[in-house]
């Protein structure tokens, strides 16, 4: 079985990390059940860098998520 994954990485300044983590917690409650798994991690070697990874069984489900309001909220959190 093929698996599709989405990885977002970005630098979050220290003064924005709490806000970013709160947004991530909200988004994580809205990730569709079709997602096989997801995680967010803080890079231990690169201060302030976060990685979000999600796994999807079908490309269409990943594509659908990438157009959702929760995904756009996550992108916004990385950009702020």
CSV table of N, CA and C in Angstrom, one decimal:
chain,number,residue,atom,x,y,z
A,1,UNK,N,0.8,-1.2,0.0
A,1,UNK,CA,0.0,0.0,0.0
A,1,UNK,C,0.9,1.2,0.0
A,2,UNK,N,0.6,2.2,-0.8
A,2,UNK,CA,1.3,3.5,-0.9
A,2,UNK,C,0.8,4.3,0.3
A,3,UNK,N,1.7,5.2,0.7
A,3,UNK,CA,1.3,6.2,1.7
A,3,UNK,C,1.8,7.5,1.3
A,4,UNK,N,1.0,8.5,1.5
A,4,UNK,CA,1.4,9.9,1.1
A,4,UNK,C,1.6,10.7,2.4
A,5,UNK,N,2.6,11.5,2.3
A,5,UNK,CA,2.8,12.3,3.6
A,5,UNK,C,3.0,13.8,3.2
A,6,UNK,N,2.7,14.6,4.2
A,6,UNK,CA,2.8,16.0,4.1
A,6,UNK,C,3.7,16.5,5.2
A,7,UNK,N,4.7,17.2,4.9
A,7,UNK,CA,5.6,17.8,5.9
A,7,UNK,C,5.7,19.3,5.7
A,8,UNK,N,5.5,19.9,6.8
A,8,UNK,CA,5.7,21.4,6.9
A,8,UNK,C,6.7,21.7,7.9
A,9,UNK,N,7.7,22.5,7.6
A,9,UNK,CA,8.7,22.9,8.6
A,9,UNK,C,8.8,24.4,8.5
A,10,UNK,N,9.1,25.0,9.7
A,10,UNK,CA,9.4,26.4,9.7
A,10,UNK,C,9.9,26.9,11.0
A,11,UNK,N,10.5,28.1,11.0
A,11,UNK,CA,11.1,28.7,12.1
A,11,UNK,C,10.0,29.5,12.8
A,12,UNK,N,9.9,29.3,14.1
A,12,UNK,CA,8.9,30.1,14.9
A,12,UNK,C,9.7,30.8,16.0
A,13,UNK,N,9.7,32.2,15.9
A,13,UNK,CA,10.4,32.9,16.9
A,13,UNK,C,10.0,32.6,18.3
A,14,UNK,N,10.8,32.7,19.3
A,14,UNK,CA,10.5,32.3,20.7
A,14,UNK,C,9.3,33.0,21.2
A,15,UNK,N,9.1,34.3,20.9
A,15,UNK,CA,7.9,35.0,21.4
A,15,UNK,C,6.6,34.6,20.7
A,16,UNK,N,6.7,33.8,19.7
A,16,UNK,CA,5.5,33.3,19.0
A,16,UNK,C,5.2,31.8,19.2
A,17,UNK,N,6.1,31.1,19.9
A,17,UNK,CA,6.0,29.7,20.1
A,17,UNK,C,4.8,29.2,20.8
A,18,UNK,N,4.4,29.9,21.9
A,18,UNK,CA,3.2,29.5,22.7
A,18,UNK,C,2.0,29.7,21.8
A,19,UNK,N,1.8,30.8,21.1
A,19,UNK,CA,0.7,31.0,20.2
A,19,UNK,C,0.7,29.9,19.1
A,20,UNK,N,1.8,29.6,18.5
A,20,UNK,CA,1.9,28.5,17.5
A,20,UNK,C,1.5,27.2,18.1
A,21,UNK,N,1.9,26.8,19.3
A,21,UNK,CA,1.6,25.6,19.9
A,21,UNK,C,0.1,25.5,20.2
A,22,UNK,N,-0.5,26.6,20.6
A,22,UNK,CA,-2.0,26.7,20.8
A,22,UNK,C,-2.7,26.4,19.5
A,23,UNK,N,-2.3,27.1,18.5
A,23,UNK,CA,-2.9,26.9,17.2
A,23,UNK,C,-2.8,25.5,16.7
A,24,UNK,N,-1.7,24.9,16.9
A,24,UNK,CA,-1.5,23.5,16.5
A,24,UNK,C,-2.4,22.6,17.3
A,25,UNK,N,-2.6,22.8,18.6
A,25,UNK,CA,-3.5,22.0,19.4
A,25,UNK,C,-4.9,22.1,18.8
A,26,UNK,N,-5.4,23.3,18.4
A,26,UNK,CA,-6.7,23.5,17.9
A,26,UNK,C,-6.8,22.7,16.5
A,27,UNK,N,-5.8,22.9,15.7
A,27,UNK,CA,-5.8,22.2,14.4
A,27,UNK,C,-5.8,20.7,14.5
A,28,UNK,N,-5.1,20.2,15.5
A,28,UNK,CA,-5.0,18.7,15.7
A,28,UNK,C,-6.4,18.1,16.0
A,29,UNK,N,-7.3,18.9,16.6
A,29,UNK,CA,-8.6,18.4,16.9
A,29,UNK,C,-9.5,18.3,15.6
A,30,UNK,N,-9.0,19.0,14.5
A,30,UNK,CA,-9.8,19.0,13.3
A,30,UNK,C,-9.3,18.2,12.1
A,31,UNK,N,-8.2,17.5,12.4
A,31,UNK,CA,-7.6,16.7,11.3
A,31,UNK,C,-8.6,15.5,11.0
A,32,UNK,N,-8.9,15.3,9.8
A,32,UNK,CA,-9.9,14.2,9.4
A,32,UNK,C,-9.4,12.8,9.9
A,33,UNK,N,-10.4,11.9,10.1
A,33,UNK,CA,-10.1,10.6,10.5
A,33,UNK,C,-9.3,9.8,9.4
A,34,UNK,N,-9.5,10.2,8.2
A,34,UNK,CA,-8.8,9.5,7.1
A,34,UNK,C,-7.3,9.7,7.2
A,35,UNK,N,-6.8,10.6,8.0
A,35,UNK,CA,-5.4,10.7,8.3
A,35,UNK,C,-4.9,9.6,9.1
A,36,UNK,N,-3.8,8.9,8.6
A,36,UNK,CA,-3.3,7.7,9.3
A,36,UNK,C,-2.5,8.0,10.5
A,37,UNK,N,-2.0,9.2,10.6
A,37,UNK,CA,-1.2,9.7,11.7
A,37,UNK,C,-0.6,11.0,11.5
A,38,UNK,N,-0.3,11.7,12.5
A,38,UNK,CA,0.3,13.0,12.4
A,38,UNK,C,1.1,13.3,13.7
A,39,UNK,N,2.1,14.2,13.5
A,39,UNK,CA,2.9,14.6,14.7
A,39,UNK,C,3.5,16.0,14.4
A,40,UNK,N,3.8,16.7,15.5
A,40,UNK,CA,4.6,17.9,15.4
A,40,UNK,C,5.7,17.7,16.3
A,41,UNK,N,6.9,18.2,15.9
A,41,UNK,CA,8.1,18.1,16.7
A,41,UNK,C,8.9,19.4,16.7
A,42,UNK,N,9.6,19.6,17.7
A,42,UNK,CA,10.5,20.8,17.8
A,42,UNK,C,11.9,20.2,17.5
A,43,UNK,N,12.6,20.8,16.6
A,43,UNK,CA,13.9,20.3,16.2
A,43,UNK,C,14.9,20.6,17.3
A,44,UNK,N,15.5,19.6,17.8
A,44,UNK,CA,16.5,19.8,18.9
A,44,UNK,C,17.8,20.3,18.5
A,45,UNK,N,18.1,20.2,17.2
A,45,UNK,CA,19.4,20.7,16.7
A,45,UNK,C,19.3,22.1,16.1
A,46,UNK,N,18.1,22.5,15.8
A,46,UNK,CA,17.9,23.8,15.1
A,46,UNK,C,16.8,24.6,15.9
A,47,UNK,N,17.3,25.4,16.8
A,47,UNK,CA,16.4,26.1,17.8
A,47,UNK,C,15.3,26.9,17.1
A,48,UNK,N,14.1,26.7,17.5
A,48,UNK,CA,12.9,27.4,17.0
A,48,UNK,C,12.3,26.8,15.8
A,49,UNK,N,12.8,25.7,15.3
A,49,UNK,CA,12.3,25.1,14.1
A,49,UNK,C,11.3,24.0,14.5
A,50,UNK,N,10.1,24.0,13.9
A,50,UNK,CA,9.1,23.0,14.1
A,50,UNK,C,8.8,22.2,12.8
A,51,UNK,N,8.4,20.9,13.0
A,51,UNK,CA,8.1,20.1,11.9
A,51,UNK,C,6.7,19.5,12.1
A,52,UNK,N,5.8,19.6,11.1
A,52,UNK,CA,4.5,18.9,11.2
A,52,UNK,C,4.5,17.9,10.1
A,53,UNK,N,4.2,16.7,10.4
A,53,UNK,CA,4.1,15.6,9.4
A,53,UNK,C,2.8,14.9,9.6
A,54,UNK,N,2.2,14.6,8.5
A,54,UNK,CA,0.9,13.8,8.5
A,54,UNK,C,1.0,12.8,7.4
A,55,UNK,N,0.3,11.6,7.6
A,55,UNK,CA,0.4,10.5,6.7
A,55,UNK,C,-1.0,10.2,6.2
A,56,UNK,N,-1.2,9.9,4.9
A,56,UNK,CA,-2.5,9.7,4.3
A,56,UNK,C,-2.5,8.5,3.4
A,57,UNK,N,-3.5,7.7,3.4
A,57,UNK,CA,-3.5,6.5,2.5
A,57,UNK,C,-3.8,6.8,1.1
A,58,UNK,N,-4.5,7.9,0.8
A,58,UNK,CA,-4.9,8.3,-0.6
A,58,UNK,C,-4.5,9.7,-0.9
A,59,UNK,N,-4.0,10.0,-2.1
A,59,UNK,CA,-3.6,11.3,-2.5
A,59,UNK,C,-4.8,12.3,-2.4
A,60,UNK,N,-6.0,11.8,-2.8
A,60,UNK,CA,-7.2,12.7,-2.8
A,60,UNK,C,-7.5,13.2,-1.3
A,61,UNK,N,-7.3,12.3,-0.3
A,61,UNK,CA,-7.5,12.8,1.1
A,61,UNK,C,-6.5,13.8,1.5
A,62,UNK,N,-5.3,13.6,1.1
A,62,UNK,CA,-4.2,14.6,1.4
A,62,UNK,C,-4.6,15.9,0.7
A,63,UNK,N,-5.0,15.8,-0.5
A,63,UNK,CA,-5.3,17.0,-1.3
A,63,UNK,C,-6.5,17.7,-0.7
A,64,UNK,N,-7.5,17.0,-0.3
A,64,UNK,CA,-8.7,17.6,0.4
A,64,UNK,C,-8.3,18.3,1.7
A,65,UNK,N,-7.4,17.7,2.5
A,65,UNK,CA,-6.9,18.3,3.7
A,65,UNK,C,-6.1,19.6,3.4
A,66,UNK,N,-5.4,19.6,2.3
A,66,UNK,CA,-4.5,20.7,2.0
A,66,UNK,C,-5.4,22.0,1.6
A,67,UNK,N,-6.7,21.8,1.3
A,67,UNK,CA,-7.5,22.9,1.0
A,67,UNK,C,-8.5,23.2,2.2
A,68,UNK,N,-8.3,22.6,3.3
A,68,UNK,CA,-9.2,22.8,4.4
A,68,UNK,C,-8.9,24.0,5.2
A,69,UNK,N,-9.8,24.5,6.0
A,69,UNK,CA,-9.6,25.7,6.8
A,69,UNK,C,-8.6,25.3,7.9
A,70,UNK,N,-8.6,24.1,8.4
A,70,UNK,CA,-7.6,23.8,9.5
A,70,UNK,C,-6.2,23.8,8.9
A,71,UNK,N,-6.0,23.3,7.7
A,71,UNK,CA,-4.7,23.3,7.1
A,71,UNK,C,-4.2,24.8,6.9
A,72,UNK,N,-5.1,25.6,6.4
A,72,UNK,CA,-4.8,27.0,6.2
A,72,UNK,C,-4.4,27.7,7.5
A,73,UNK,N,-5.1,27.3,8.5
A,73,UNK,CA,-4.8,27.8,9.9
A,73,UNK,C,-3.4,27.4,10.3
A,74,UNK,N,-3.0,26.2,10.0
A,74,UNK,CA,-1.7,25.7,10.3
A,74,UNK,C,-0.6,26.5,9.5
A,75,UNK,N,-0.9,26.6,8.2
A,75,UNK,CA,0.0,27.4,7.4
A,75,UNK,C,0.2,28.8,7.9
A,76,UNK,N,-0.9,29.4,8.3
A,76,UNK,CA,-0.9,30.8,8.9
A,76,UNK,C,0.0,30.8,10.1
A,77,UNK,N,-0.1,29.8,11.0
A,77,UNK,CA,0.7,29.7,12.2
A,77,UNK,C,2.1,29.7,11.9
A,78,UNK,N,2.5,28.9,10.8
A,78,UNK,CA,3.9,28.9,10.4
A,78,UNK,C,4.4,30.2,9.9
A,79,UNK,N,3.5,31.0,9.2
A,79,UNK,CA,3.9,32.2,8.6
A,79,UNK,C,3.9,33.4,9.6
A,80,UNK,N,3.2,33.3,10.7
A,80,UNK,CA,3.1,34.5,11.6
A,80,UNK,C,4.4,34.8,12.3
